[in-house]
Amino acid sequence: SSSFCDTPTIECSALQYCAPPPRHSTFAEVVAYAADMVEMQMPIQVGRTKSEGLVSSFASSGFDVKLDPTSKSLEGFIMGSLRLPPKGIKDPDTVGQCLQTYTVCSCQPETLELAFRDPRDEKFRKKTATRFLLSPGDLFCVPPYSSYRLQNHSPTMECIITWTVVKLTDDAGSGDEDM
């Protein structure tokens, strides 16, 4: 059967994984139930303006998967969700050596603001950030070593976003992998 990626796949009903499971363990969990996840409040950073308020975001995770330790590019992944209450903010975050993907599950249309750090700036600056307004169903990714910020501009509706953090190894992108 054809695959959506170029690496070996494991088929489990309709699921396909882009890498074989680790030799030392199996994918014992394939479902993470929301009721079992613990939601934690994200920290509020110093420097918010009075108009931004002090409404924070809340995150939970359902998977923290470690893959084959001999992998030259992929260490593992974490999956979870993020909830932004009305007027909530996820303060700027730098992702380091990870790739992050997001799906906007629910929000008031065009009220979720995604802001990326200008690559010329060493740290996130609100006035030079590139901004996007997102709606339900929209996807976005945050490349390695990028900084981003999320803000729910809706005064009445919370935003629910799912995310995946792909943890890359030190050798990822070094170009010396076998093809």
PDB file of C-alpha atoms in Angstrom:
ATOM      1  CA  SER A   1       0.000   0.000   0.000  1.00  0.00           C
ATOM      2  CA  SER A   2       1.188   3.553  -0.622  1.00  0.00           C
ATOM      3  CA  SER A   3       2.213   5.735   2.274  1.00  0.00           C
ATOM      4  CA  PHE A   4       1.935   9.437   3.006  1.00  0.00           C
ATOM      5  CA  CYS A   5       5.633   9.535   3.883  1.00  0.00           C
ATOM      6  CA  ASP A   6       8.842   8.135   2.460  1.00  0.00           C
ATOM      7  CA  THR A   7       9.875   6.119   5.519  1.00  0.00           C
ATOM      8  CA  PRO A   8       8.630   2.655   6.511  1.00  0.00           C
ATOM      9  CA  THR A   9       5.105   2.644   7.912  1.00  0.00           C
ATOM     10  CA  ILE A  10       3.132   0.595  10.369  1.00  0.00           C
ATOM     11  CA  GLU A  11      -0.515   0.207   9.567  1.00  0.00           C
ATOM     12  CA  CYS A  12      -3.015  -0.098  12.387  1.00  0.00           C
ATOM     13  CA  SER A  13      -6.516   0.008  10.928  1.00  0.00           C
ATOM     14  CA  ALA A  14      -6.638   3.455   9.298  1.00  0.00           C
ATOM     15  CA  LEU A  15      -3.619   4.756  11.230  1.00  0.00           C
ATOM     16  CA  GLN A  16      -0.170   4.954   9.684  1.00  0.00           C
ATOM     17  CA  TYR A  17       2.998   5.865  11.536  1.00  0.00           C
ATOM     18  CA  CYS A  18       5.935   7.315   9.600  1.00  0.00           C
ATOM     19  CA  ALA A  19       8.504   5.347  11.570  1.00  0.00           C
ATOM     20  CA  PRO A  20       8.605   1.887  13.040  1.00  0.00           C
ATOM     21  CA  PRO A  21       7.891   1.649  16.765  1.00  0.00           C
ATOM     22  CA  PRO A  22      10.950   1.462  19.019  1.00  0.00           C
ATOM     23  CA  ARG A  23      12.422  -2.003  19.420  1.00  0.00           C
ATOM     24  CA  HIS A  24      12.373  -1.621  23.194  1.00  0.00           C
ATOM     25  CA  SER A  25       8.654  -0.834  23.507  1.00  0.00           C
ATOM     26  CA  THR A  26       5.383  -0.676  21.602  1.00  0.00           C
ATOM     27  CA  PHE A  27       2.766   1.967  20.905  1.00  0.00           C
ATOM     28  CA  ALA A  28       0.649   0.788  23.817  1.00  0.00           C
ATOM     29  CA  GLU A  29      -1.431   3.952  23.826  1.00  0.00           C
ATOM     30  CA  VAL A  30      -3.138   5.115  20.662  1.00  0.00           C
ATOM     31  CA  VAL A  31      -5.862   7.202  22.327  1.00  0.00           C
ATOM     32  CA  ALA A  32      -5.549   9.904  24.990  1.00  0.00           C
ATOM     33  CA  TYR A  33      -8.924  10.794  26.486  1.00  0.00           C
ATOM     34  CA  ALA A  34      -9.513  14.454  27.357  1.00  0.00           C
ATOM     35  CA  ALA A  35     -11.066  13.451  30.680  1.00  0.00           C
ATOM     36  CA  ASP A  36      -7.749  11.864  31.706  1.00  0.00           C
ATOM     37  CA  MET A  37      -5.579  14.870  30.831  1.00  0.00           C
ATOM     38  CA  VAL A  38      -4.612  17.384  33.511  1.00  0.00           C
ATOM     39  CA  GLU A  39      -4.924  21.012  32.463  1.00  0.00           C
ATOM     40  CA  MET A  40      -2.254  23.378  33.774  1.00  0.00           C
ATOM     41  CA  GLN A  41      -2.248  27.173  33.687  1.00  0.00           C
ATOM     42  CA  MET A  42       0.532  28.651  31.563  1.00  0.00           C
ATOM     43  CA  PRO A  43       2.697  31.301  33.228  1.00  0.00           C
ATOM     44  CA  ILE A  44       2.053  34.994  32.615  1.00  0.00           C
ATOM     45  CA  GLN A  45       5.161  36.893  31.561  1.00  0.00           C
ATOM     46  CA  VAL A  46       6.179  40.260  32.885  1.00  0.00           C
ATOM     47  CA  GLY A  47       5.611  43.110  30.464  1.00  0.00           C
ATOM     48  CA  ARG A  48       1.979  42.761  29.455  1.00  0.00           C
ATOM     49  CA  THR A  49       0.202  46.042  28.954  1.00  0.00           C
ATOM     50  CA  LYS A  50      -2.860  46.976  30.981  1.00  0.00           C
ATOM     51  CA  SER A  51      -5.043  46.510  27.879  1.00  0.00           C
ATOM     52  CA  GLU A  52      -3.734  42.933  27.452  1.00  0.00           C
ATOM     53  CA  GLY A  53      -4.888  42.032  30.962  1.00  0.00           C
ATOM     54  CA  LEU A  54      -3.852  39.017  32.994  1.00  0.00           C
ATOM     55  CA  VAL A  55      -5.923  36.231  31.394  1.00  0.00           C
ATOM     56  CA  SER A  56      -3.644  33.258  30.781  1.00  0.00           C
ATOM     57  CA  SER A  57      -3.907  30.077  28.727  1.00  0.00           C
ATOM     58  CA  PHE A  58      -4.211  26.453  29.856  1.00  0.00           C
ATOM     59  CA  ALA A  59      -2.408  23.440  28.375  1.00  0.00           C
ATOM     60  CA  SER A  60      -2.681  19.678  28.747  1.00  0.00           C
ATOM     61  CA  SER A  61      -0.828  16.819  27.119  1.00  0.00           C
ATOM     62  CA  GLY A  62      -1.943  13.324  26.271  1.00  0.00           C
ATOM     63  CA  PHE A  63       1.135  11.749  24.690  1.00  0.00           C
ATOM     64  CA  ASP A  64       4.859  12.010  25.344  1.00  0.00           C
ATOM     65  CA  VAL A  65       6.315   9.389  23.015  1.00  0.00           C
ATOM     66  CA  LYS A  66      10.005   8.521  22.911  1.00  0.00           C
ATOM     67  CA  LEU A  67      11.020   6.854  19.657  1.00  0.00           C
ATOM     68  CA  ASP A  68      13.921   4.597  18.734  1.00  0.00           C
ATOM     69  CA  PRO A  69      17.048   6.029  20.405  1.00  0.00           C
ATOM     70  CA  THR A  70      19.113   5.159  17.313  1.00  0.00           C
ATOM     71  CA  SER A  71      17.096   7.571  15.142  1.00  0.00           C
ATOM     72  CA  LYS A  72      19.318  10.209  13.553  1.00  0.00           C
ATOM     73  CA  SER A  73      16.601  12.845  13.210  1.00  0.00           C
ATOM     74  CA  LEU A  74      13.564  12.234  15.420  1.00  0.00           C
ATOM     75  CA  GLU A  75      13.678  11.831  19.205  1.00  0.00           C
ATOM     76  CA  GLY A  76       9.924  11.681  19.789  1.00  0.00           C
ATOM     77  CA  PHE A  77       6.782  13.769  20.032  1.00  0.00           C
ATOM     78  CA  ILE A  78       4.324  15.243  22.498  1.00  0.00           C
ATOM     79  CA  MET A  79       0.637  15.897  21.746  1.00  0.00           C
ATOM     80  CA  GLY A  80      -1.934  17.899  23.633  1.00  0.00           C
ATOM     81  CA  SER A  81      -4.329  20.798  23.650  1.00  0.00           C
ATOM     82  CA  LEU A  82      -4.318  24.479  24.526  1.00  0.00           C
ATOM     83  CA  ARG A  83      -7.293  26.469  25.779  1.00  0.00           C
ATOM     84  CA  LEU A  84      -7.371  30.243  25.524  1.00  0.00           C
ATOM     85  CA  PRO A  85     -10.266  31.776  27.484  1.00  0.00           C
ATOM     86  CA  PRO A  86     -11.909  34.930  26.101  1.00  0.00           C
ATOM     87  CA  LYS A  87      -9.189  37.621  25.912  1.00  0.00           C
ATOM     88  CA  GLY A  88      -6.600  34.967  26.890  1.00  0.00           C
ATOM     89  CA  ILE A  89      -2.957  35.143  25.844  1.00  0.00           C
ATOM     90  CA  LYS A  90      -0.218  32.540  25.461  1.00  0.00           C
ATOM     91  CA  ASP A  91       2.817  34.704  26.032  1.00  0.00           C
ATOM     92  CA  PRO A  92       5.794  34.547  23.638  1.00  0.00           C
ATOM     93  CA  ASP A  93       7.553  31.193  23.575  1.00  0.00           C
ATOM     94  CA  THR A  94      10.718  30.075  21.761  1.00  0.00           C
ATOM     95  CA  VAL A  95      10.520  26.485  20.580  1.00  0.00           C
ATOM     96  CA  GLY A  96      14.196  25.509  20.439  1.00  0.00           C
ATOM     97  CA  GLN A  97      15.098  22.358  18.528  1.00  0.00           C
ATOM     98  CA  CYS A  98      11.482  21.301  17.969  1.00  0.00           C
ATOM     99  CA  LEU A  99       8.895  21.638  15.244  1.00  0.00           C
ATOM    100  CA  GLN A 100       5.410  22.451  16.514  1.00  0.00           C
ATOM    101  CA  THR A 101       2.137  21.995  14.629  1.00  0.00           C
ATOM    102  CA  TYR A 102      -1.268  23.351  15.648  1.00  0.00           C
ATOM    103  CA  THR A 103      -4.902  22.894  14.618  1.00  0.00           C
ATOM    104  CA  VAL A 104      -7.479  25.512  15.591  1.00  0.00           C
ATOM    105  CA  CYS A 105     -10.439  23.381  16.686  1.00  0.00           C
ATOM    106  CA  SER A 106     -12.822  26.068  17.870  1.00  0.00           C
ATOM    107  CA  CYS A 107     -12.864  29.828  18.268  1.00  0.00           C
ATOM    108  CA  GLN A 108     -14.781  32.841  17.049  1.00  0.00           C
ATOM    109  CA  PRO A 109     -13.742  33.270  13.383  1.00  0.00           C
ATOM    110  CA  GLU A 110     -10.756  35.551  12.800  1.00  0.00           C
ATOM    111  CA  THR A 111     -10.166  36.311  16.483  1.00  0.00           C
ATOM    112  CA  LEU A 112      -7.189  34.048  17.249  1.00  0.00           C
ATOM    113  CA  GLU A 113      -4.028  36.044  16.579  1.00  0.00           C
ATOM    114  CA  LEU A 114      -0.779  34.216  15.815  1.00  0.00           C
ATOM    115  CA  ALA A 115       2.319  36.431  15.971  1.00  0.00           C
ATOM    116  CA  PHE A 116       5.809  35.296  14.900  1.00  0.00           C
ATOM    117  CA  ARG A 117       9.062  36.921  15.960  1.00  0.00           C
ATOM    118  CA  ASP A 118      10.793  38.862  13.201  1.00  0.00           C
ATOM    119  CA  PRO A 119      13.827  36.674  12.343  1.00  0.00           C
ATOM    120  CA  ARG A 120      16.064  39.777  12.514  1.00  0.00           C
ATOM    121  CA  ASP A 121      15.172  40.308  16.187  1.00  0.00           C
ATOM    122  CA  GLU A 122      16.919  38.323  18.930  1.00  0.00           C
ATOM    123  CA  LYS A 123      13.751  38.171  21.014  1.00  0.00           C
ATOM    124  CA  PHE A 124      10.026  38.496  20.407  1.00  0.00           C
ATOM    125  CA  ARG A 125       8.906  42.124  19.938  1.00  0.00           C
ATOM    126  CA  LYS A 126       5.190  42.847  19.584  1.00  0.00           C
ATOM    127  CA  LYS A 127       5.640  45.788  17.239  1.00  0.00           C
ATOM    128  CA  THR A 128       7.834  43.919  14.698  1.00  0.00           C
ATOM    129  CA  ALA A 129       6.048  40.547  14.819  1.00  0.00           C
ATOM    130  CA  THR A 130       4.321  39.116  11.752  1.00  0.00           C
ATOM    131  CA  ARG A 131       0.630  38.569  12.582  1.00  0.00           C
ATOM    132  CA  PHE A 132      -2.142  36.306  11.304  1.00  0.00           C
ATOM    133  CA  LEU A 133      -5.838  36.071  12.307  1.00  0.00           C
ATOM    134  CA  LEU A 134      -7.033  32.473  12.429  1.00  0.00           C
ATOM    135  CA  SER A 135     -10.401  30.699  12.398  1.00  0.00           C
ATOM    136  CA  PRO A 136     -11.664  27.185  13.224  1.00  0.00           C
ATOM    137  CA  GLY A 137     -10.050  24.568  10.983  1.00  0.00           C
ATOM    138  CA  ASP A 138      -6.918  26.625  10.319  1.00  0.00           C
ATOM    139  CA  LEU A 139      -3.510  24.992  10.770  1.00  0.00           C
ATOM    140  CA  PHE A 140      -0.130  26.533  11.521  1.00  0.00           C
ATOM    141  CA  CYS A 141       3.371  25.363  12.328  1.00  0.00           C
ATOM    142  CA  VAL A 142       6.210  26.897  14.289  1.00  0.00           C
ATOM    143  CA  PRO A 143       9.639  26.006  12.821  1.00  0.00           C
ATOM    144  CA  PRO A 144      12.615  25.165  15.054  1.00  0.00           C
ATOM    145  CA  TYR A 145      14.194  28.103  16.920  1.00  0.00           C
ATOM    146  CA  SER A 146      11.210  30.393  16.216  1.00  0.00           C
ATOM    147  CA  SER A 147       9.267  32.486  18.716  1.00  0.00           C
ATOM    148  CA  TYR A 148       5.514  32.926  18.627  1.00  0.00           C
ATOM    149  CA  ARG A 149       2.618  34.300  20.655  1.00  0.00           C
ATOM    150  CA  LEU A 150      -1.138  33.557  20.636  1.00  0.00           C
ATOM    151  CA  GLN A 151      -3.966  35.881  21.648  1.00  0.00           C
ATOM    152  CA  ASN A 152      -7.707  35.278  21.676  1.00  0.00           C
ATOM    153  CA  HIS A 153      -9.325  38.610  20.818  1.00  0.00           C
ATOM    154  CA  SER A 154     -12.871  37.314  21.359  1.00  0.00           C
ATOM    155  CA  PRO A 155     -14.559  38.808  24.424  1.00  0.00           C
ATOM    156  CA  THR A 156     -17.009  35.882  24.679  1.00  0.00           C
ATOM    157  CA  MET A 157     -15.675  32.647  23.153  1.00  0.00           C
ATOM    158  CA  GLU A 158     -12.718  30.512  24.187  1.00  0.00           C
ATOM    159  CA  CYS A 159     -10.271  28.996  21.657  1.00  0.00           C
ATOM    160  CA  ILE A 160      -9.405  25.302  21.662  1.00  0.00           C
ATOM    161  CA  ILE A 161      -6.241  24.334  19.805  1.00  0.00           C
ATOM    162  CA  THR A 162      -4.534  20.956  19.500  1.00  0.00           C
ATOM    163  CA  TRP A 163      -0.771  20.765  19.143  1.00  0.00           C
ATOM    164  CA  THR A 164       2.071  18.365  18.425  1.00  0.00           C
ATOM    165  CA  VAL A 165       5.684  19.036  19.361  1.00  0.00           C
ATOM    166  CA  VAL A 166       8.106  17.003  17.250  1.00  0.00           C
ATOM    167  CA  LYS A 167      11.389  16.651  19.140  1.00  0.00           C
ATOM    168  CA  LEU A 168      14.349  16.564  16.766  1.00  0.00           C
ATOM    169  CA  THR A 169      17.733  15.051  17.598  1.00  0.00           C
ATOM    170  CA  ASP A 170      20.999  16.955  17.488  1.00  0.00           C
ATOM    171  CA  ASP A 171      21.722  15.256  14.134  1.00  0.00           C
ATOM    172  CA  ALA A 172      18.448  16.355  12.495  1.00  0.00           C
ATOM    173  CA  GLY A 173      19.125  18.314   9.352  1.00  0.00           C
ATOM    174  CA  SER A 174      22.877  17.586   9.391  1.00  0.00           C
ATOM    175  CA  GLY A 175      22.597  16.114   5.898  1.00  0.00           C
ATOM    176  CA  ASP A 176      24.626  12.985   6.680  1.00  0.00           C
ATOM    177  CA  GLU A 177      21.694  10.598   7.014  1.00  0.00           C
ATOM    178  CA  ASP A 178      21.380   7.549   4.796  1.00  0.00           C
ATOM    179  CA  MET A 179      18.704   8.028   2.168  1.00  0.00           C
TER     180      MET A 179
END
